[in-house]
Short mmCIF file of C-alpha atoms and ligand atoms in Angstrom, two decimals:
data_model
loop_
_atom_site.label_atom_id
_atom_site.label_comp_id
_atom_site.label_asym_id
_atom_site.label_seq_id
_atom_site.Cartn_x
_atom_site.Cartn_y
_atom_site.Cartn_z
CA MET A 25 -14.90 26.83 1.59
CA LYS A 26 -12.30 26.82 -1.13
CA ILE A 27 -12.27 23.53 -2.98
CA THR A 28 -8.83 22.32 -3.92
CA ARG A 29 -8.81 19.44 -6.29
CA PHE A 30 -6.32 17.36 -8.20
CA SER A 31 -5.72 18.08 -11.85
CA ARG A 32 -6.93 15.29 -14.13
CA ILE A 33 -3.51 13.74 -14.53
CA GLY A 34 -2.67 14.68 -10.92
CA PHE A 35 -5.42 12.36 -9.72
CA ILE A 36 -4.06 9.41 -11.68
CA ILE A 37 -0.51 10.08 -10.51
CA ALA A 38 -1.55 10.52 -6.87
CA ALA A 39 -3.76 7.42 -6.91
CA THR A 40 -0.93 5.47 -8.52
CA GLY A 41 1.44 6.87 -5.90
CA SER A 42 -0.90 5.59 -3.25
CA ALA A 43 -1.16 2.13 -4.77
CA VAL A 44 2.52 1.70 -5.58
CA GLY A 45 4.19 1.39 -2.22
CA LEU A 46 6.22 -0.85 0.01
CA GLY A 47 3.64 -3.48 -0.89
CA ASN A 48 4.88 -3.65 -4.48
CA ILE A 49 8.63 -3.48 -4.08
CA TRP A 50 9.25 -4.87 -0.62
CA LYS A 51 6.35 -7.20 0.11
CA PHE A 52 5.28 -8.64 -3.25
CA PRO A 53 8.70 -10.13 -4.11
CA TYR A 54 9.19 -11.69 -0.70
CA ILE A 55 5.76 -13.28 -0.52
CA THR A 56 6.21 -14.51 -4.09
CA GLY A 57 9.47 -16.09 -2.89
CA GLU A 58 7.73 -17.54 0.12
CA TYR A 59 4.90 -19.16 -1.82
CA GLY A 60 7.03 -20.49 -4.62
CA GLY A 61 6.56 -18.13 -7.58
CA GLY A 62 4.42 -18.79 -10.68
CA ALA A 63 1.16 -20.12 -9.34
CA PHE A 64 1.06 -17.52 -6.58
CA VAL A 65 1.64 -14.72 -9.07
CA LEU A 66 -1.20 -16.05 -11.19
CA VAL A 67 -3.64 -16.13 -8.27
CA TYR A 68 -2.64 -12.59 -7.38
CA LEU A 69 -3.13 -11.39 -10.98
CA VAL A 70 -6.53 -13.03 -11.31
CA THR A 71 -7.63 -11.51 -7.99
CA VAL A 72 -6.50 -8.07 -9.05
CA LEU A 73 -8.54 -8.39 -12.23
CA LEU A 74 -11.66 -10.05 -10.80
CA VAL A 75 -11.95 -8.47 -7.38
CA GLY A 76 -9.50 -5.56 -7.17
CA PHE A 77 -10.54 -3.85 -10.38
CA SER A 78 -14.25 -3.93 -9.63
CA THR A 79 -13.84 -2.85 -6.00
CA MET A 80 -11.65 0.07 -6.99
CA ILE A 81 -14.31 1.32 -9.40
CA ALA A 82 -16.87 1.01 -6.59
CA GLU A 83 -14.74 2.89 -4.09
CA MET A 84 -14.02 5.60 -6.64
CA LEU A 85 -17.73 5.86 -7.37
CA MET A 86 -18.47 6.39 -3.69
CA GLY A 87 -16.04 9.29 -3.49
CA TYR A 88 -17.31 10.71 -6.74
CA LEU A 89 -20.96 10.59 -5.61
CA GLY A 90 -20.28 11.47 -1.98
CA ARG A 91 -17.81 14.32 -2.51
CA MET A 92 -16.98 14.49 1.20
CA ASP A 93 -14.89 12.77 3.83
CA THR A 94 -15.56 9.05 4.09
CA VAL A 95 -17.95 9.23 7.07
CA SER A 96 -20.05 12.00 5.50
CA SER A 97 -20.05 10.25 2.11
CA PHE A 98 -21.48 7.07 3.65
CA GLU A 99 -24.12 9.17 5.43
CA LYS A 100 -25.02 11.09 2.31
CA LEU A 101 -25.37 8.00 0.14
CA ALA A 102 -27.54 6.08 2.64
CA PRO A 103 -29.81 8.81 4.00
CA ALA A 104 -32.36 6.39 5.45
CA LYS A 105 -29.87 4.48 7.56
CA LYS A 106 -27.15 7.02 7.96
CA HIS A 107 -26.53 6.42 11.67
CA LEU A 108 -25.64 2.85 10.91
CA TRP A 109 -23.71 3.26 7.68
CA LYS A 110 -21.62 6.15 8.85
CA PHE A 111 -19.53 3.64 10.75
CA GLY A 112 -18.41 2.33 7.36
CA GLY A 113 -16.56 5.61 7.00
CA PHE A 114 -14.38 4.79 9.97
CA GLU A 115 -12.58 2.25 7.82
CA SER A 116 -10.29 5.25 7.24
CA LEU A 117 -8.77 4.56 10.64
CA ALA A 118 -6.99 1.59 9.05
CA GLY A 119 -4.67 3.99 7.23
CA LEU A 120 -3.53 5.61 10.45
CA PHE A 121 -2.94 2.22 11.98
CA ILE A 122 -0.96 1.01 8.95
CA MET A 123 1.20 4.12 9.27
CA ILE A 124 2.35 2.95 12.72
CA PHE A 125 4.60 0.33 11.12
CA TYR A 126 4.80 1.81 7.61
CA SER A 127 6.63 4.86 8.92
CA VAL A 128 9.06 2.65 10.84
CA VAL A 129 9.86 0.67 7.66
CA ILE A 130 10.39 3.91 5.74
CA GLY A 131 12.82 4.82 8.52
CA TRP A 132 14.76 1.58 7.91
CA ILE A 133 14.89 2.49 4.22
CA PHE A 134 16.26 5.98 5.00
CA ASN A 135 18.90 4.30 7.12
CA TYR A 136 19.77 1.92 4.25
CA ILE A 137 20.14 4.82 1.81
CA ILE A 138 22.71 6.37 4.12
CA THR A 139 24.60 3.16 4.87
CA SER A 140 24.67 2.20 1.16
CA LEU A 141 26.62 5.39 0.57
CA THR A 142 29.53 4.05 2.55
CA SER A 143 29.54 0.28 2.52
CA LEU A 144 27.56 -2.83 1.71
CA PRO A 145 27.70 -6.08 3.64
CA ALA A 146 30.03 -8.59 1.96
CA THR A 147 28.20 -11.81 2.82
CA PRO A 148 24.59 -12.79 3.44
CA LYS A 149 25.58 -13.60 7.03
CA GLU A 150 26.98 -10.14 7.55
CA ALA A 151 23.90 -8.59 5.93
CA GLU A 152 21.71 -10.54 8.30
CA ASN A 153 23.70 -9.32 11.29
CA VAL A 154 23.48 -5.73 10.15
CA PHE A 155 19.72 -5.93 9.76
CA ASN A 156 19.12 -7.81 12.98
CA ASN A 157 21.35 -5.46 14.95
CA MET A 158 19.36 -2.51 13.73
CA LEU A 159 16.05 -4.23 14.38
CA HIS A 160 16.77 -5.71 17.80
CA THR A 161 19.30 -3.43 19.42
CA ASP A 162 19.45 -0.02 17.77
CA PHE A 163 16.51 1.97 19.08
CA THR A 164 18.14 5.35 18.48
CA THR A 165 18.70 4.91 14.74
CA GLN A 166 15.20 3.59 14.16
CA PHE A 167 13.70 6.36 16.28
CA PHE A 168 15.66 9.02 14.43
CA TYR A 169 14.66 7.90 10.93
CA HIS A 170 11.07 7.16 11.93
CA THR A 171 10.90 10.75 13.20
CA MET A 172 12.31 11.99 9.89
CA ALA A 173 9.60 10.10 8.02
CA PHE A 174 6.97 11.63 10.32
CA VAL A 175 8.29 15.17 9.72
CA TRP A 176 8.39 14.71 5.93
CA ILE A 177 4.92 13.18 5.69
CA THR A 178 3.32 15.73 8.03
CA TYR A 179 4.95 18.62 6.17
CA VAL A 180 3.57 17.45 2.82
CA LEU A 181 0.11 16.77 4.22
CA ASN A 182 -0.05 20.21 5.77
CA LYS A 183 0.54 21.75 2.34
CA GLY A 184 -2.71 20.26 1.14
CA LEU A 185 -4.05 18.24 -1.72
CA LYS A 186 -2.61 20.20 -4.59
CA SER A 187 0.58 21.86 -3.44
CA GLY A 188 1.44 19.02 -1.07
CA ILE A 189 0.21 15.62 -2.20
CA GLU A 190 -0.09 16.23 -5.93
CA LYS A 191 3.20 18.07 -6.14
CA MET A 192 5.19 15.45 -4.26
CA ASN A 193 3.73 12.68 -6.40
CA PHE A 194 4.49 14.69 -9.47
CA TYR A 195 8.22 14.62 -8.72
CA LEU A 196 8.65 11.34 -6.91
CA MET A 197 6.58 9.02 -9.11
CA PRO A 198 8.42 9.69 -12.40
CA ALA A 199 11.73 9.47 -10.51
CA LEU A 200 10.67 6.11 -9.08
CA ILE A 201 9.66 4.81 -12.50
CA ILE A 202 12.90 5.97 -14.13
CA ILE A 203 15.06 4.34 -11.45
CA LEU A 204 13.18 1.04 -11.63
CA ALA A 205 13.12 1.07 -15.45
CA GLY A 206 16.89 1.69 -15.58
CA MET A 207 17.65 -1.15 -13.19
CA PHE A 208 15.15 -3.42 -14.90
CA ILE A 209 16.74 -2.87 -18.31
CA TYR A 210 20.10 -3.76 -16.84
CA ALA A 211 18.58 -6.90 -15.29
CA THR A 212 17.26 -8.04 -18.69
CA THR A 213 20.84 -8.15 -20.00
CA LEU A 214 21.92 -10.63 -17.33
CA GLY A 215 21.95 -14.37 -17.89
CA ALA A 216 19.78 -15.00 -14.86
CA PHE A 217 16.88 -12.98 -16.24
CA SER A 218 15.33 -16.01 -17.90
CA GLN A 219 15.52 -17.89 -14.61
CA ALA A 220 13.64 -15.06 -12.92
CA VAL A 221 10.98 -15.12 -15.66
CA ALA A 222 10.61 -18.87 -15.29
CA PHE A 223 10.34 -18.58 -11.52
CA MET A 224 7.62 -15.94 -11.69
CA PHE A 225 5.59 -17.27 -14.58
CA THR A 226 5.75 -21.05 -14.52
CA PRO A 227 2.91 -22.10 -12.28
CA ASP A 228 3.54 -25.02 -10.01
CA TRP A 229 0.11 -25.69 -8.58
CA SER A 230 1.39 -28.06 -5.95
CA LYS A 231 2.76 -25.00 -4.15
CA ILE A 232 -0.61 -23.32 -3.80
CA THR A 233 -1.88 -24.01 -0.33
CA SER A 234 -5.01 -22.33 0.97
CA GLU A 235 -2.75 -19.99 2.91
CA ALA A 236 -0.97 -18.95 -0.29
CA PHE A 237 -4.32 -18.35 -1.90
CA VAL A 238 -5.57 -16.16 0.91
CA THR A 239 -2.33 -14.21 1.06
CA ALA A 240 -2.56 -13.48 -2.66
CA VAL A 241 -6.12 -12.18 -2.31
CA GLY A 242 -5.26 -10.09 0.77
CA HIS A 243 -2.22 -8.67 -0.94
CA ALA A 244 -4.25 -7.61 -3.99
CA PHE A 245 -6.30 -5.40 -1.62
CA PHE A 246 -3.32 -4.04 0.21
CA THR A 247 -1.36 -3.22 -2.90
CA LEU A 248 -4.25 -1.47 -4.64
CA GLY A 249 -4.88 0.44 -1.42
CA LEU A 250 -8.53 -0.59 -1.24
CA GLY A 251 -10.94 -0.83 1.65
CA MET A 252 -9.82 2.05 3.81
CA GLY A 253 -11.16 5.14 2.15
CA THR A 254 -8.02 6.34 0.37
CA ILE A 255 -9.41 6.12 -3.12
CA MET A 256 -12.75 7.43 -1.83
CA THR A 257 -11.04 10.46 -0.33
CA TYR A 258 -8.94 11.20 -3.39
CA SER A 259 -11.89 10.74 -5.77
CA ALA A 260 -14.06 13.13 -3.75
CA SER A 261 -12.32 15.84 -5.74
CA LEU A 262 -12.75 14.38 -9.24
CA GLU A 263 -14.25 16.51 -12.01
CA GLU A 264 -17.88 15.91 -12.97
CA ASP A 265 -16.93 14.36 -16.29
CA ALA A 266 -14.18 12.12 -14.93
CA ASN A 267 -14.02 8.61 -16.34
CA LEU A 268 -13.75 6.27 -13.36
CA VAL A 269 -13.07 3.19 -15.45
CA LYS A 270 -10.14 4.77 -17.26
CA ASN A 271 -8.70 6.09 -14.01
CA THR A 272 -9.01 2.69 -12.40
CA PHE A 273 -7.44 1.03 -15.41
CA TRP A 274 -4.32 3.18 -15.20
CA VAL A 275 -3.88 2.77 -11.46
CA VAL A 276 -4.29 -1.01 -11.66
CA PHE A 277 -2.01 -1.18 -14.68
CA PHE A 278 0.85 0.76 -13.07
CA ASP A 279 0.48 -0.97 -9.75
CA THR A 280 0.64 -4.42 -11.32
CA ALA A 281 3.36 -3.54 -13.81
CA ILE A 282 5.60 -2.11 -11.10
CA ALA A 283 5.15 -5.13 -8.85
CA ILE A 284 6.05 -7.49 -11.72
CA VAL A 285 9.01 -5.38 -12.83
CA ALA A 286 10.32 -5.11 -9.26
CA GLY A 287 9.91 -8.85 -8.77
CA LEU A 288 11.65 -9.81 -12.00
CA MET A 289 14.49 -7.41 -11.35
CA LEU A 290 15.09 -8.49 -7.75
CA PHE A 291 14.92 -12.21 -8.58
CA THR A 292 17.36 -11.70 -11.46
CA PHE A 293 19.85 -10.05 -9.10
CA LEU A 294 19.35 -12.73 -6.50
CA TYR A 295 19.86 -15.55 -9.06
CA GLN A 296 22.85 -13.85 -10.65
CA TYR A 297 24.67 -12.56 -7.60
CA GLY A 298 23.01 -14.11 -4.61
CA SER A 299 21.61 -17.44 -3.61
CA GLY A 300 18.38 -17.45 -5.63
CA PRO A 301 14.89 -16.30 -4.64
CA ALA A 302 14.85 -15.33 -1.02
CA LYS A 303 11.87 -15.45 1.28
CA GLY A 304 10.55 -13.27 4.04
CA PRO A 305 10.72 -9.59 4.93
CA GLY A 306 14.51 -9.69 4.85
CA LEU A 307 14.64 -10.12 1.04
CA VAL A 308 15.20 -6.45 0.41
CA PHE A 309 17.17 -5.69 3.59
CA ILE A 310 19.31 -8.82 3.84
CA SER A 311 19.59 -10.85 0.63
CA LEU A 312 19.62 -7.90 -1.72
CA PRO A 313 22.41 -5.80 -0.16
CA SER A 314 24.85 -8.72 -0.28
CA ALA A 315 23.87 -9.40 -3.92
CA PHE A 316 24.59 -5.73 -4.64
CA TYR A 317 27.98 -6.15 -2.97
CA GLU A 318 28.84 -8.99 -5.36
CA MET A 319 28.00 -6.71 -8.27
CA GLY A 320 30.91 -4.40 -7.44
CA LEU A 321 30.85 -0.64 -7.83
CA LEU A 322 27.68 -0.69 -9.92
CA GLY A 323 26.06 -2.53 -7.06
CA ASN A 324 26.82 0.38 -4.75
CA VAL A 325 25.15 2.80 -7.12
CA PHE A 326 22.21 0.45 -7.59
CA ALA A 327 21.80 0.02 -3.84
CA ILE A 328 21.55 3.76 -3.26
CA PHE A 329 19.09 4.30 -6.09
CA PHE A 330 17.07 1.25 -5.20
CA PHE A 331 16.53 2.39 -1.61
CA ILE A 332 15.75 5.92 -2.80
CA ALA A 333 13.07 4.49 -5.12
CA LEU A 334 11.71 2.38 -2.28
CA ALA A 335 11.54 5.42 0.00
CA PHE A 336 9.70 7.38 -2.69
CA ALA A 337 7.20 4.57 -3.12
CA GLY A 338 6.63 4.50 0.63
CA LEU A 339 6.25 8.25 1.04
CA THR A 340 3.68 8.67 -1.74
CA SER A 341 1.62 5.87 -0.18
CA SER A 342 1.99 7.32 3.30
CA VAL A 343 0.29 10.60 2.51
CA SER A 344 -2.66 8.67 1.08
CA LEU A 345 -2.88 6.57 4.22
CA VAL A 346 -3.26 9.63 6.47
CA GLU A 347 -5.27 11.99 4.24
CA PRO A 348 -8.69 10.34 4.80
CA MET A 349 -8.60 11.03 8.56
CA ILE A 350 -7.25 14.53 7.98
CA LYS A 351 -10.15 15.26 5.67
CA TYR A 352 -12.52 13.84 8.26
CA PHE A 353 -11.36 16.26 10.94
CA ILE A 354 -11.27 19.22 8.56
CA ASP A 355 -14.71 18.59 7.04
CA ARG A 356 -16.60 17.53 10.15
CA PHE A 357 -14.93 19.42 12.94
CA SER A 358 -13.62 22.43 11.00
CA TRP A 359 -10.07 21.77 12.14
CA SER A 360 -7.37 23.69 10.34
CA ARG A 361 -5.18 21.61 8.03
CA LEU A 362 -2.21 22.35 10.25
CA LYS A 363 -3.94 21.07 13.36
CA ALA A 364 -5.28 17.97 11.57
CA SER A 365 -1.94 17.11 9.94
CA ILE A 366 0.06 17.49 13.13
CA SER A 367 -2.42 15.55 15.24
CA MET A 368 -2.63 12.63 12.83
CA GLY A 369 1.15 12.70 12.37
CA LEU A 370 1.75 12.64 16.12
CA PHE A 371 -0.62 9.71 16.41
CA PHE A 372 1.36 7.40 14.14
CA TRP A 373 4.69 8.81 15.36
CA PHE A 374 3.82 8.07 18.97
CA PHE A 375 2.56 4.53 18.42
CA GLY A 376 5.39 3.95 15.93
CA ILE A 377 7.79 4.31 18.85
CA PHE A 378 6.12 1.32 20.48
CA ALA A 379 6.32 -0.57 17.19
CA ILE A 380 10.09 -0.01 17.24
CA LEU A 381 10.35 -0.96 20.90
CA SER A 382 8.39 -4.13 20.28
CA ASN A 383 11.37 -5.48 18.29
CA ILE A 384 14.08 -4.25 20.69
CA ASP A 385 15.70 -6.76 23.05
CA GLY A 386 14.81 -5.97 26.62
CA ALA A 387 11.63 -4.10 25.68
CA LYS A 388 9.97 -6.54 23.33
CA GLU A 389 9.03 -8.87 26.19
CA TYR A 390 6.57 -6.22 27.38
CA LEU A 391 5.14 -5.55 23.94
CA THR A 392 4.50 -9.05 22.68
CA TRP A 393 1.20 -10.82 22.99
CA GLY A 394 0.82 -14.40 21.87
CA ASP A 395 3.35 -15.04 19.14
CA LYS A 396 3.28 -11.50 17.76
CA SER A 397 4.98 -8.27 18.65
CA PHE A 398 3.02 -5.02 18.67
CA PHE A 399 4.59 -4.28 15.25
CA ASP A 400 3.30 -7.58 13.84
CA TRP A 401 -0.10 -7.19 15.46
CA VAL A 402 -0.70 -3.85 13.76
CA ASP A 403 0.29 -5.33 10.40
CA TYR A 404 -1.89 -8.37 10.99
CA VAL A 405 -5.02 -6.62 12.26
CA THR A 406 -4.99 -4.07 9.43
CA ALA A 407 -4.22 -6.51 6.60
CA ALA A 408 -6.21 -9.48 7.86
CA ILE A 409 -9.25 -7.77 9.28
CA MET A 410 -9.60 -4.08 8.55
CA LEU A 411 -8.89 -3.93 4.80
CA PRO A 412 -10.91 -7.01 3.80
CA LEU A 413 -13.74 -5.75 6.02
CA GLY A 414 -13.51 -2.31 4.42
CA GLY A 415 -13.59 -3.90 0.95
CA LEU A 416 -16.58 -5.99 1.93
CA ILE A 417 -18.46 -2.94 3.22
CA ILE A 418 -17.78 -0.98 0.04
CA ALA A 419 -18.86 -3.84 -2.23
CA ILE A 420 -22.10 -4.39 -0.29
CA PHE A 421 -22.78 -0.69 -0.03
CA VAL A 422 -22.45 -0.03 -3.76
CA GLY A 423 -24.00 -3.38 -4.68
CA PHE A 424 -27.05 -3.26 -2.43
CA VAL A 425 -27.49 0.04 -0.58
CA ILE A 426 -27.04 2.73 -3.22
CA PRO A 427 -30.05 2.41 -5.58
CA LYS A 428 -29.11 0.56 -8.77
CA SER A 429 -30.52 3.39 -10.88
CA LYS A 430 -28.06 5.83 -9.33
CA VAL A 431 -25.12 3.51 -9.88
CA GLU A 432 -26.28 2.89 -13.42
CA SER A 433 -26.63 6.57 -14.22
CA VAL A 434 -22.89 7.06 -13.79
CA MET A 435 -21.43 3.68 -14.61
CA LYS A 436 -23.53 2.35 -17.48
CA SER A 437 -22.11 4.75 -20.04
CA GLN A 438 -18.55 4.12 -18.85
CA LEU A 439 -18.70 0.35 -18.50
CA LYS A 440 -21.19 -0.41 -21.30
CA TRP A 441 -21.59 -4.22 -21.70
CA ALA A 442 -19.34 -4.75 -18.71
CA PHE A 443 -21.80 -3.05 -16.38
CA GLU A 444 -23.77 -6.18 -15.42
CA PRO A 445 -20.71 -8.41 -14.90
CA TRP A 446 -19.16 -5.64 -12.76
CA TYR A 447 -22.34 -5.27 -10.71
CA PHE A 448 -22.58 -9.02 -10.26
CA SER A 449 -18.99 -9.24 -9.11
CA LEU A 450 -19.60 -6.48 -6.55
CA ARG A 451 -22.70 -8.12 -5.19
CA TYR A 452 -21.49 -11.70 -5.01
CA ILE A 453 -17.89 -12.44 -5.97
CA THR A 454 -16.19 -9.74 -3.89
CA PRO A 455 -18.19 -10.26 -0.68
CA ILE A 456 -17.65 -14.01 -0.78
CA ALA A 457 -13.93 -13.65 -1.54
CA MET A 458 -13.51 -11.12 1.26
CA CYS A 459 -15.30 -13.30 3.80
CA ILE A 460 -13.08 -16.24 2.91
CA VAL A 461 -9.95 -14.12 3.31
CA MET A 462 -10.99 -12.74 6.65
CA LEU A 463 -12.14 -16.01 8.12
CA SER A 464 -8.97 -17.77 7.02
CA LEU A 465 -6.64 -15.10 8.25
CA ILE A 466 -8.21 -14.96 11.67
CA GLY A 467 -7.94 -18.71 11.75
CA ILE A 468 -11.59 -19.79 11.57
CA LEU A 469 -11.42 -21.48 8.17
N1 LIG X 520 -0.82 0.22 -1.54
C1 LIG X 520 0.22 0.57 -0.63
C2 LIG X 520 1.38 -0.41 -0.78
O1 LIG X 520 1.35 -1.28 -1.61
C3 LIG X 520 -0.23 0.62 0.79
C4 LIG X 520 -1.57 1.22 0.98
C5 LIG X 520 -2.58 0.48 1.58
C6 LIG X 520 -1.84 2.53 0.56
C7 LIG X 520 -3.85 1.01 1.73
C8 LIG X 520 -3.11 3.06 0.69
C9 LIG X 520 -4.12 2.31 1.27
O2 LIG X 520 2.35 -0.33 -0.07
#
């Protein structure tokens, strides 16, 4: 079998593309708004450093040692109990499930790129109507753009690791960074910039509830793309002499920097032209467009570029969400890439239609259970249960199942004095943190 692998820099760009997604630019600012800024940001940053960083190294190590799809890598690294541990590899399913709503949101973004070309809503009320009309009544538009996202993502995946995934990341990631940097520089010249800085970096501990704490920890996992085999799948093609710590450092650095930059920029615009930090998923789709309107012509240009950047961030994450299952079917069942890409694509496309319907008036009644629509359930089950569980499994697997000598043989020279603290954090800090997150999110704690 021909082995296609990322180039050295291609790996870092693709892994960064995976990490930097809707989570950074859409979700991080609105949950920061929701939980009151400073203190929340601090909890998130500490989690990224203490838990995220060490788990990413562990997941990368598993791919590096396993060299196969996630299920086979688990089997290979735990030969004595492979029939049990192979189930760990099915954490990759989380990516396909996430795609069910991720692709729908990318569709909304496509729609916003097109509508920003012609007009922006003049008032927050109007912006809210536009968004809610799309969400609750306009099945056709959502279906159309969701299908476009499916076609794009499937096309790239079918082209393979190097000429598909690496190449797309190679163009889209620099474009994304240039757009955000340009808008960020403009934001720093506005009077409201210092207000945005104060909002994001002055901790007000009274605002940190246990829910805020848990959300910050869960988000650190989601945004780094941990616990569902993405990094493991990408790192299965690393060179023998790859430095896992350096790779991890760059991915974590870019992911965090882009979230902070996006947050500062959006809050500056909202202070300057809107009504201050907004909350909830509508921040980017409701509060922001009307702030852009207030900005005048430049706002129109910014709106178009902003949604393009957001779409790029989403697309480069999407391919990483689907690739683990594609690799599984290719490696274990000898499927062709075409067959695997189309099947996985059709899976999230098909269920995505129900995610759309679950917000549409007249249909949503049939697709809502408890207080959540099908769309919300998929988001909740993946973020609250599957990713923390995946992270927990990886930490325990590298911390206790793979012999320490094997872990040491690769990591000691790269981590040096930090090896023992890293190992300790994998064995104890991460598992405990993950259990707390899961139990709280499913409502037991
Ligand atoms: N990290 C991506 C984001 O922030 C989403 C993602 C989750 C990607 C899990 C890969 C794995 O949007």
